[in-house]
GROMACS .gro file of C-alpha atoms in nm:
model
  167
    1ASN     CA    1   4.827 -10.621  25.187
    2ARG     CA    2   4.846 -11.028  25.095
    3GLY     CA    3   4.829 -10.935  24.734
    4TRP     CA    4   4.483 -11.077  24.689
    5ILE     CA    5   4.353 -10.751  24.558
    6GLY     CA    6   4.551 -10.561  24.323
    7PRO     CA    7   4.577 -10.159  24.279
    8GLU     CA    8   4.326 -10.178  23.993
    9GLY     CA    9   4.086 -10.362  24.234
   10ARG     CA   10   4.115 -10.145  24.525
   11VAL     CA   11   4.085  -9.818  24.318
   12ALA     CA   12   3.765  -9.999  24.155
   13MET     CA   13   3.646 -10.130  24.479
   14GLY     CA   14   3.695  -9.746  24.636
   15ILE     CA   15   3.479  -9.602  24.336
   16ALA     CA   16   3.243  -9.856  24.328
   17GLY     CA   17   3.166  -9.814  24.700
   18GLY     CA   18   3.161  -9.388  24.708
   19ALA     CA   19   2.906  -9.428  24.418
   20PHE     CA   20   2.722  -9.656  24.628
   21PHE     CA   21   2.740  -9.415  24.905
   22ILE     CA   22   2.617  -9.125  24.688
   23GLY     CA   23   2.350  -9.334  24.561
   24ALA     CA   24   2.225  -9.436  24.932
   25GLY     CA   25   2.266  -9.064  25.023
   26ALA     CA   26   2.039  -8.955  24.744
   27TRP     CA   27   1.788  -9.240  24.837
   28LEU     CA   28   1.807  -9.119  25.183
   29PHE     CA   29   1.702  -8.755  25.118
   30GLY     CA   30   1.396  -8.913  24.923
   31ARG     CA   31   1.307  -9.124  25.249
   32ARG     CA   32   1.326  -8.787  25.440
   33GLN     CA   33   1.636  -8.857  25.621
   34ALA     CA   34   1.814  -8.549  25.547
   35HIS     CA   35   2.066  -8.599  25.793
   36LEU     CA   36   2.181  -8.934  25.700
   37GLY     CA   37   2.171  -8.852  25.343
   38HIS     CA   38   2.417  -8.565  25.403
   39VAL     CA   39   2.665  -8.784  25.562
   40MET     CA   40   2.642  -9.053  25.316
   41VAL     CA   41   2.706  -8.793  25.011
   42ALA     CA   42   2.962  -8.632  25.175
   43VAL     CA   43   3.146  -8.980  25.229
   44GLY     CA   44   3.063  -9.118  24.912
   45LEU     CA   45   3.252  -8.788  24.754
   46GLY     CA   46   3.524  -8.804  24.962
   47VAL     CA   47   3.561  -9.184  24.894
   48VAL     CA   48   3.538  -9.140  24.526
   49SER     CA   49   3.776  -8.836  24.567
   50LEU     CA   50   4.064  -9.050  24.752
   51SER     CA   51   4.001  -9.336  24.523
   52LEU     CA   52   4.096  -9.130  24.216
   53PHE     CA   53   4.380  -8.966  24.419
   54ALA     CA   54   4.524  -9.303  24.480
   55GLY     CA   55   4.479  -9.414  24.122
   56THR     CA   56   4.685  -9.118  23.990
   57ARG     CA   57   4.919  -9.075  24.278
   58PHE     CA   58   4.983  -9.391  24.414
   59TYR     CA   59   4.921  -9.635  24.184
   60GLY     CA   60   4.987  -9.432  23.843
   61LEU     CA   61   4.706  -9.613  23.683
   62TYR     CA   62   4.562  -9.348  23.467
   63SER     CA   63   4.673  -8.976  23.394
   64PRO     CA   64   4.564  -8.690  23.607
   65GLU     CA   65   4.325  -8.579  23.318
   66ALA     CA   66   4.125  -8.914  23.339
   67ALA     CA   67   4.110  -8.851  23.737
   68LEU     CA   68   3.968  -8.484  23.681
   69THR     CA   69   3.694  -8.642  23.443
   70GLY     CA   70   3.577  -8.873  23.747
   71SER     CA   71   3.588  -8.576  23.978
   72PHE     CA   72   3.377  -8.388  23.702
   73VAL     CA   73   3.115  -8.684  23.717
   74ALA     CA   74   3.118  -8.717  24.066
   75ALA     CA   75   3.060  -8.324  24.112
   76VAL     CA   76   2.776  -8.352  23.843
   77VAL     CA   77   2.609  -8.572  24.026
   78ALA     CA   78   2.645  -8.412  24.361
   79ALA     CA   79   2.487  -8.060  24.185
   80ALA     CA   80   2.240  -8.280  24.088
   81ILE     CA   81   2.124  -8.411  24.410
   82ALA     CA   82   2.194  -8.035  24.563
   83VAL     CA   83   1.948  -7.897  24.353
   84ARG     CA   84   1.639  -8.141  24.372
   85VAL     CA   85   1.701  -8.197  24.747
   86LYS     CA   86   1.768  -7.821  24.787
   87SER     CA   87   2.046  -7.884  25.007
   88GLU     CA   88   2.330  -7.633  25.018
   89ALA     CA   89   2.566  -7.854  25.223
   90VAL     CA   90   2.591  -8.104  24.951
   91ALA     CA   91   2.636  -7.835  24.676
   92ILE     CA   92   2.930  -7.731  24.917
   93TYR     CA   93   3.042  -8.080  24.916
   94GLY     CA   94   3.064  -8.113  24.555
   95LEU     CA   95   3.206  -7.787  24.512
   96LEU     CA   96   3.513  -7.885  24.752
   97ALA     CA   97   3.555  -8.221  24.571
   98ILE     CA   98   3.576  -8.115  24.226
   99ALA     CA   99   3.764  -7.752  24.282
  100ALA     CA  100   4.038  -7.927  24.475
  101ALA     CA  101   4.073  -8.212  24.252
  102PRO     CA  102   4.334  -8.098  24.027
  103PRO     CA  103   4.625  -8.037  24.306
  104LEU     CA  104   4.518  -8.347  24.452
  105MET     CA  105   4.570  -8.535  24.106
  106GLY     CA  106   4.868  -8.367  24.055
  107ALA     CA  107   4.711  -8.194  23.712
  108GLY     CA  108   4.974  -7.960  23.550
  109ALA     CA  109   4.904  -7.585  23.422
  110ASN     CA  110   4.749  -7.699  23.070
  111SER     CA  111   4.463  -7.605  22.888
  112VAL     CA  112   4.270  -7.904  22.980
  113THR     CA  113   4.294  -7.810  23.370
  114ILE     CA  114   4.202  -7.467  23.348
  115ALA     CA  115   3.922  -7.545  23.107
  116PHE     CA  116   3.814  -7.811  23.396
  117LEU     CA  117   3.842  -7.498  23.675
  118SER     CA  118   3.635  -7.250  23.433
  119LEU     CA  119   3.368  -7.529  23.408
  120THR     CA  120   3.387  -7.561  23.769
  121VAL     CA  121   3.317  -7.175  23.825
  122VAL     CA  122   3.061  -7.142  23.563
  123GLY     CA  123   2.877  -7.475  23.684
  124THR     CA  124   2.841  -7.309  24.050
  125THR     CA  125   2.753  -6.972  23.908
  126ALA     CA  126   2.451  -7.188  23.711
  127ILE     CA  127   2.354  -7.340  24.018
  128ALA     CA  128   2.368  -7.020  24.223
  129LEU     CA  129   2.149  -6.831  23.979
  130VAL     CA  130   1.893  -7.128  23.968
  131LYS     CA  131   1.906  -7.181  24.354
  132SER     CA  132   1.972  -6.818  24.462
  133TRP     CA  133   2.278  -6.968  24.665
  134ARG     CA  134   2.478  -6.657  24.632
  135TRP     CA  135   2.771  -6.762  24.841
  136LEU     CA  136   2.840  -7.083  24.617
  137PRO     CA  137   3.043  -6.860  24.329
  138PRO     CA  138   3.287  -6.663  24.571
  139ILE     CA  139   3.365  -6.984  24.711
  140ALA     CA  140   3.438  -7.157  24.419
  141PHE     CA  141   3.665  -6.868  24.271
  142ALA     CA  142   3.840  -6.825  24.601
  143ILE     CA  143   3.917  -7.215  24.575
  144THR     CA  144   4.003  -7.197  24.196
  145ALA     CA  145   4.199  -6.858  24.191
  146PRO     CA  146   4.480  -6.946  24.396
  147GLN     CA  147   4.557  -7.272  24.196
  148LEU     CA  148   4.535  -7.029  23.878
  149ILE     CA  149   4.791  -6.814  24.014
  150PHE     CA  150   5.011  -7.069  24.097
  151TRP     CA  151   5.022  -7.201  23.747
  152LEU     CA  152   5.078  -6.867  23.582
  153SER     CA  153   5.348  -6.792  23.824
  154ALA     CA  154   5.507  -7.132  23.715
  155ARG     CA  155   5.529  -6.955  23.367
  156PRO     CA  156   5.311  -7.186  23.126
  157ASP     CA  157   5.352  -7.221  22.755
  158VAL     CA  158   5.199  -6.911  22.567
  159PRO     CA  159   4.856  -7.093  22.480
  160THR     CA  160   4.763  -7.208  22.823
  161ALA     CA  161   4.851  -6.874  22.953
  162ILE     CA  162   4.611  -6.709  22.725
  163VAL     CA  163   4.351  -6.948  22.820
  164ALA     CA  164   4.384  -6.906  23.197
  165ALA     CA  165   4.403  -6.510  23.139
  166TRP     CA  166   4.046  -6.577  22.985
  167TYR     CA  167   3.919  -6.771  23.292
   0.00000   0.00000   0.00000
C-alpha cells in the first residue's frame, strides 16, 4: 500500500507464489504426505485464480481471454497431478478452478469462452474415462451449463450461438 510494488508485480508474485504452492504440493505427494499435498495444491490453485482475477478485474492488465489461458494451464497441471497421484480431491480442485474462471474473469459470450468451457468438459470426461471417476463429467457439466444458458439468454451473435449449441 506504499506504492513499492505495482499491480504488475503483485499479480506476478501471486502467480509465482501459487505455482510454488502447486509444485510443493506435487512434491509432498511424492514424499507420502498426501494431506499436506492436498492443502498445498488447493492453496496454490486458489492463489493463481485470485491473481488472474486481480489482473483482469482490478487492474485491467490483460484480457479475460489471457486469464482463461492461465486458468487452463493451472487446471492442466492440477489434472496431471491428480492423475499421477490418483487424487480425486485434486481433480475437483482443478475442475472448480477452471470451470469458474469465465464468469470470475469477466469473459464474455464469445467463441473463445465457449470453446474453453467445451475443453473443460471434454478434458474432465477424458480424465474420468482413464481413472474411472464417473462423478467428474456430471460436475463439470453442472458448473459449465449454467454459464452457457446465461450467455445464450443474452442473445449472442449467430456464430457464437452455433458454437454454443454444438457444445
